[in-house]
CSV table of C-alpha atoms in Angstrom, one decimal:
chain,number,residue,atom,x,y,z
D,1,MET,CA,0.0,0.0,0.0
D,2,LYS,CA,1.3,3.4,-0.9
D,3,LYS,CA,2.3,5.7,1.9
D,4,LEU,CA,2.1,9.5,1.8
D,5,ASN,CA,5.2,10.0,3.9
D,6,VAL,CA,3.9,13.0,5.7
D,7,PHE,CA,6.4,12.5,8.5
D,8,GLN,CA,9.9,12.5,6.9
D,9,ASN,CA,11.7,11.3,10.1
D,10,ARG,CA,9.5,8.6,11.2
D,11,PRO,CA,11.2,5.3,12.1
D,12,LYS,CA,11.8,2.7,9.4
D,13,ALA,CA,9.7,-0.3,10.0
D,14,ILE,CA,10.9,-3.9,9.5
D,15,LYS,CA,8.8,-6.3,7.5
D,16,ILE,CA,6.1,-8.2,9.5
D,17,ASP,CA,3.2,-10.4,8.6
D,18,THR,CA,0.3,-8.0,9.0
D,19,THR,CA,-2.3,-10.7,8.1
D,20,GLU,CA,-1.2,-12.8,11.1
D,21,TYR,CA,-1.1,-9.7,13.3
D,22,LEU,CA,-4.6,-8.8,12.3
D,23,TYR,CA,-5.7,-12.4,12.8
D,24,ARG,CA,-4.3,-12.2,16.4
D,25,ILE,CA,-6.6,-9.3,17.2
D,26,GLY,CA,-9.6,-10.5,15.2
D,27,LEU,CA,-9.5,-8.0,12.4
D,28,VAL,CA,-8.9,-7.8,8.6
D,29,GLU,CA,-7.2,-5.2,6.5
D,30,LYS,CA,-9.0,-2.0,5.4
D,31,GLU,CA,-8.1,1.3,4.1
D,32,PRO,CA,-6.7,3.8,6.7
D,33,SER,CA,-9.4,5.9,8.4
D,34,ILE,CA,-10.1,7.2,11.8
D,35,GLY,CA,-12.8,4.6,12.1
D,36,TYR,CA,-10.4,1.7,11.3
D,37,LEU,CA,-7.8,3.2,13.7
D,38,LYS,CA,-10.3,3.0,16.5
D,39,GLU,CA,-11.2,-0.6,15.6
D,40,LEU,CA,-7.5,-1.5,15.6
D,41,GLN,CA,-6.7,0.1,18.9
D,42,LYS,CA,-9.7,-1.4,20.8
D,43,ALA,CA,-9.2,-4.8,19.2
D,44,HIS,CA,-5.5,-4.7,20.3
D,45,LEU,CA,-6.4,-3.9,23.9
D,46,LEU,CA,-9.1,-6.7,24.0
D,47,ASN,CA,-6.8,-9.4,22.7
D,48,ILE,CA,-3.3,-8.6,23.8
D,49,PRO,CA,-2.5,-8.0,27.5
D,50,PHE,CA,-0.2,-5.3,28.9
D,51,GLU,CA,2.2,-7.4,31.1
D,52,ASN,CA,5.8,-7.2,32.5
D,53,LEU,CA,6.3,-10.9,33.1
D,54,ASP,CA,9.6,-11.3,31.2
D,55,ILE,CA,11.2,-8.9,33.7
D,56,HIS,CA,10.3,-11.3,36.6
D,57,TYR,CA,11.1,-14.5,34.8
D,58,LYS,CA,14.5,-13.2,33.7
D,59,ASN,CA,13.9,-12.9,30.0
D,60,LYS,CA,15.6,-9.7,28.9
D,61,ILE,CA,13.4,-7.5,26.7
D,62,ILE,CA,15.3,-6.4,23.7
D,63,LEU,CA,13.8,-3.9,21.2
D,64,ASP,CA,14.3,-6.1,18.2
D,65,TYR,CA,10.8,-6.1,16.7
D,66,GLN,CA,11.1,-9.3,15.0
D,67,LYS,CA,11.6,-10.9,18.4
D,68,VAL,CA,8.8,-8.8,19.8
D,69,TYR,CA,6.5,-9.9,16.9
D,70,ASP,CA,7.4,-13.5,17.7
D,71,LYS,CA,6.7,-13.1,21.3
D,72,VAL,CA,3.4,-11.3,21.0
D,73,ILE,CA,1.9,-12.8,17.8
D,74,ASN,CA,3.3,-16.2,17.6
D,75,TRP,CA,3.7,-17.0,21.3
D,76,LYS,CA,0.4,-15.1,22.2
D,77,ARG,CA,2.0,-13.1,24.9
D,78,GLY,CA,1.7,-9.4,25.8
D,79,GLY,CA,4.3,-6.9,26.7
D,80,PHE,CA,4.9,-3.3,28.0
D,81,CYS,CA,4.8,0.0,26.2
D,82,TYR,CA,8.1,-0.2,24.3
D,83,GLU,CA,7.1,-3.6,22.9
D,84,LEU,CA,3.3,-3.1,22.3
D,85,ASN,CA,3.4,0.4,20.9
D,86,GLY,CA,6.5,-0.3,18.9
D,87,LEU,CA,4.9,-3.3,17.5
D,88,PHE,CA,1.6,-1.4,16.9
D,89,TYR,CA,3.6,1.3,15.0
D,90,HIS,CA,4.8,-1.3,12.6
D,91,LEU,CA,1.3,-2.5,12.0
D,92,LEU,CA,0.0,0.9,11.3
D,93,TYR,CA,2.9,1.7,9.2
D,94,HIS,CA,2.4,-1.3,6.9
D,95,LEU,CA,-1.3,-0.7,6.7
D,96,GLY,CA,-0.6,2.6,5.2
D,97,PHE,CA,-1.2,5.0,8.2
D,98,ASP,CA,0.9,8.1,8.4
D,99,CYS,CA,2.4,7.9,11.9
D,100,TYR,CA,5.4,8.2,14.0
D,101,VAL,CA,6.4,7.6,17.7
D,102,ILE,CA,6.9,10.2,20.4
D,103,SER,CA,8.3,10.1,24.0
D,104,GLY,CA,6.1,10.7,27.1
D,105,LYS,CA,6.7,11.0,30.8
D,106,VAL,CA,4.3,9.1,33.0
D,107,TRP,CA,2.7,10.8,36.1
D,108,ASN,CA,3.7,9.2,39.4
D,109,ASP,CA,1.0,9.6,42.1
D,110,GLU,CA,3.3,8.8,44.9
D,111,THR,CA,5.9,11.5,44.1
D,112,ASN,CA,3.5,13.9,42.4
D,113,THR,CA,6.0,14.3,39.5
D,114,PHE,CA,6.4,13.1,35.9
D,115,GLY,CA,8.9,10.4,35.1
D,116,LYS,CA,12.0,10.6,32.9
D,117,PRO,CA,12.2,11.3,29.2
D,118,PHE,CA,11.5,8.2,27.1
D,119,ASP,CA,9.5,6.8,30.1
D,120,HIS,CA,6.7,5.9,27.7
D,121,MET,CA,6.3,5.4,24.0
D,122,VAL,CA,3.2,6.7,22.2
D,123,ILE,CA,2.1,6.9,18.6
D,124,ILE,CA,0.9,9.9,16.6
D,125,VAL,CA,-1.2,9.3,13.6
D,126,ALA,CA,-2.2,11.9,10.9
D,127,LEU,CA,-5.7,11.5,9.4
D,128,ASP,CA,-7.9,14.1,7.6
D,129,GLU,CA,-5.6,17.0,8.6
D,130,ASP,CA,-5.8,16.1,12.2
D,131,LYS,CA,-3.4,14.3,14.6
D,132,TRP,CA,-4.4,11.5,16.9
D,133,LEU,CA,-2.8,10.0,19.9
D,134,ALA,CA,-2.8,6.2,19.7
D,135,ASP,CA,-1.7,4.0,22.6
D,136,VAL,CA,-2.0,0.2,23.3
D,137,GLY,CA,0.7,0.1,25.8
D,138,PHE,CA,-0.3,1.9,28.9
D,139,GLY,CA,-2.2,-0.7,30.8
D,140,ASP,CA,-5.4,1.1,31.9
D,141,GLY,CA,-5.2,3.9,29.5
D,142,ILE,CA,-7.1,5.2,26.6
D,143,ILE,CA,-9.3,2.8,24.8
D,144,SER,CA,-9.9,4.9,21.7
D,145,PRO,CA,-7.4,7.2,20.0
D,146,LEU,CA,-7.6,10.9,21.0
D,147,LYS,CA,-7.6,13.9,18.8
D,148,ILE,CA,-4.7,16.2,19.5
D,149,GLU,CA,-7.0,19.1,20.5
D,150,VAL,CA,-6.0,21.3,23.5
D,151,GLY,CA,-8.6,22.0,26.2
D,152,LYS,CA,-11.5,19.9,24.8
D,153,PRO,CA,-12.7,16.9,26.9
D,154,GLN,CA,-13.2,13.7,24.9
D,155,MET,CA,-15.3,10.9,26.2
D,156,ASP,CA,-13.7,7.4,26.0
D,157,TYR,CA,-16.3,4.9,27.0
D,158,THR,CA,-16.5,5.5,30.8
D,159,ARG,CA,-13.9,8.2,31.3
D,160,TYR,CA,-13.1,11.7,30.0
D,161,TRP,CA,-9.7,12.6,28.7
D,162,ARG,CA,-8.4,16.1,28.1
D,163,ILE,CA,-5.2,17.3,26.6
D,164,ASP,CA,-3.8,20.6,28.1
D,165,HIS,CA,-0.5,22.4,27.9
D,166,ASP,CA,1.8,23.8,30.5
D,167,ALA,CA,3.9,27.1,30.5
D,168,ASP,CA,6.6,25.4,28.4
D,169,GLU,CA,4.1,24.3,25.7
D,170,ASN,CA,4.4,20.6,26.7
D,171,LEU,CA,1.2,18.7,26.3
D,172,ILE,CA,-0.4,17.0,29.3
D,173,LEU,CA,-2.9,14.2,29.0
D,174,LYS,CA,-5.3,14.1,31.9
D,175,VAL,CA,-8.2,11.8,32.9
D,176,SER,CA,-11.4,12.3,34.8
D,177,ASP,CA,-14.4,10.2,35.9
D,178,ASP,CA,-16.8,13.1,36.1
D,179,ASN,CA,-15.5,15.7,33.5
D,180,VAL,CA,-14.7,18.1,36.4
D,181,HIS,CA,-11.7,16.9,38.3
D,182,PHE,CA,-8.9,15.9,35.9
D,183,ARG,CA,-5.7,14.0,37.0
D,184,PRO,CA,-2.5,14.1,35.0
D,185,LYS,CA,-1.3,10.9,33.3
D,186,LEU,CA,1.2,11.8,30.7
D,187,LEU,CA,3.4,14.7,29.6
D,188,PHE,CA,4.6,14.8,26.0
D,189,THR,CA,5.6,16.8,22.9
D,190,LEU,CA,4.8,16.0,19.3
D,191,ASP,CA,8.5,15.8,18.4
D,192,GLU,CA,9.2,12.7,16.2
D,193,LYS,CA,11.5,10.1,17.9
D,194,GLN,CA,13.4,7.0,16.6
D,195,LEU,CA,12.7,3.6,18.1
D,196,ILE,CA,16.4,3.3,19.0
D,197,GLN,CA,16.0,6.2,21.4
D,198,PHE,CA,13.9,4.2,23.8
D,199,ILE,CA,16.5,1.4,24.4
D,200,GLU,CA,18.1,3.1,27.4
D,201,MET,CA,14.8,3.5,29.2
D,202,CYS,CA,13.6,0.1,28.2
D,203,ASP,CA,16.7,-1.3,30.0
D,204,TYR,CA,16.2,1.1,32.9
D,205,HIS,CA,12.7,-0.2,33.5
D,206,GLN,CA,14.0,-3.8,33.6
D,207,THR,CA,16.8,-3.2,36.0
D,208,SER,CA,16.4,0.0,38.2
D,209,PRO,CA,14.9,-0.5,41.7
D,210,GLU,CA,13.0,2.7,41.0
D,211,SER,CA,11.2,1.2,38.1
D,212,PRO,CA,7.6,0.3,38.9
D,213,PHE,CA,7.9,-2.8,36.6
D,214,ILE,CA,10.5,-4.2,39.1
D,215,GLN,CA,8.1,-3.9,42.1
D,216,LYS,CA,5.6,-6.5,41.1
D,217,LYS,CA,4.3,-8.8,38.3
D,218,LEU,CA,1.5,-7.1,36.4
D,219,VAL,CA,-0.9,-8.4,33.7
D,220,THR,CA,-4.0,-6.4,32.8
D,221,GLN,CA,-6.4,-6.7,29.8
D,222,LEU,CA,-9.5,-5.0,28.7
D,223,ASN,CA,-12.7,-7.0,27.9
D,224,GLU,CA,-16.1,-6.0,26.8
D,225,ALA,CA,-17.4,-5.9,30.4
D,226,GLY,CA,-14.5,-4.1,32.0
D,227,ARG,CA,-11.0,-5.2,32.9
D,228,ILE,CA,-9.1,-8.0,34.6
D,229,THR,CA,-5.8,-7.3,36.4
D,230,LEU,CA,-3.4,-9.8,38.0
D,231,THR,CA,-0.4,-9.1,40.1
D,232,ASP,CA,1.6,-11.4,42.4
D,233,ARG,CA,-0.5,-10.1,45.2
D,234,LYS,CA,-4.1,-10.0,44.0
D,235,LEU,CA,-6.4,-10.7,41.1
D,236,LYS,CA,-8.8,-7.7,40.4
D,237,ILE,CA,-11.9,-8.2,38.3
D,238,ASP,CA,-13.9,-5.2,37.3
D,239,GLN,CA,-17.0,-6.2,35.3
D,240,MET,CA,-19.9,-3.9,34.7
D,241,GLY,CA,-19.0,-1.6,37.5
D,242,GLN,CA,-18.8,-4.6,40.0
D,243,LYS,CA,-15.4,-5.0,41.5
D,244,LYS,CA,-14.0,-8.2,43.2
D,245,GLU,CA,-10.4,-8.7,44.6
D,246,THR,CA,-9.0,-12.0,45.5
D,247,PRO,CA,-5.5,-12.5,47.1
D,248,ILE,CA,-2.8,-14.5,45.4
D,249,LEU,CA,-1.6,-17.1,47.8
D,250,HIS,CA,1.6,-18.4,46.2
D,251,GLU,CA,3.3,-18.8,42.8
D,252,ASP,CA,1.3,-21.8,41.8
D,253,ASP,CA,-1.9,-19.7,42.4
D,254,PHE,CA,-0.5,-16.9,40.3
D,255,LEU,CA,0.4,-19.2,37.5
D,256,SER,CA,-3.1,-20.9,37.6
D,257,LYS,CA,-5.0,-17.6,37.4
D,258,LEU,CA,-2.6,-16.3,34.7
D,259,ASN,CA,-3.5,-19.3,32.6
D,260,HIS,CA,-7.3,-19.2,33.4
D,261,HIS,CA,-7.8,-15.5,32.8
D,262,PHE,CA,-5.1,-14.6,30.2
D,263,LYS,CA,-4.4,-18.0,28.5
D,264,ILE,CA,-0.7,-17.7,29.3
D,265,SER,CA,0.9,-20.9,30.5
D,266,PHE,CA,4.1,-21.3,32.3
D,267,LYS,CA,5.7,-22.7,29.1
D,268,GLN,CA,5.0,-19.4,27.4
D,269,LEU,CA,7.1,-17.6,30.1
D,270,LEU,CA,10.2,-19.6,29.3
D,271,PRO,CA,13.1,-18.2,27.4
D,272,ARG,CA,12.5,-18.2,23.6
D,273,ALA,CA,15.0,-19.2,21.0
């Protein structure tokens, strides 16, 4: 499919099997459009979990997207932002979308500060003279792409999102349950980045004691009724507004619930060739 190449400095994408990728998320190829982009993002979130298990099972995450593709598509695993958004970028690129990746700093509720540069990878997509923020790698983040439009709340199923800017003209993504009280989630600019620029922070989040991904195992996935989240401490099921939490008793209990709720077996956690 011919690409318009609106973004001259966007990262080059390796060849991947888009048919198999689309099959993994239950879709088929269509012409690029905002409607199709929304379908792609939601289907990705419904079918591929956000998870950090490789970090806890001593499988080093390397931003080689052929290996990431093999892990997520062939081994039916999930990943964290550098893997999932990097891979989603490859899919969008090969489907003919005009897109590139940007860097974001994630808000930390405990320290009330934003994180480091390249703390998070996000995708910008140009469609119909507008730019859209696409993200399949935040965990409990946006379900639908957001238009880059400062100051205007956007409804995303059960929550409101708004993009503001600070005194330095950085953009700040905020979320609210009532369209009144907004909490910061991500600070970013629209500057184009290369995938290679995220390697250092990808390593940081696998090794630094300050990384939240070191603190606990985490698997979370959207479903049509809500969300299921598993850590090594508890299982949280949020369905149709009803929440239930169950403590995790031991490693076997964790692995059993991982297989039951996310269809990830212990074999899938072992080092891949």
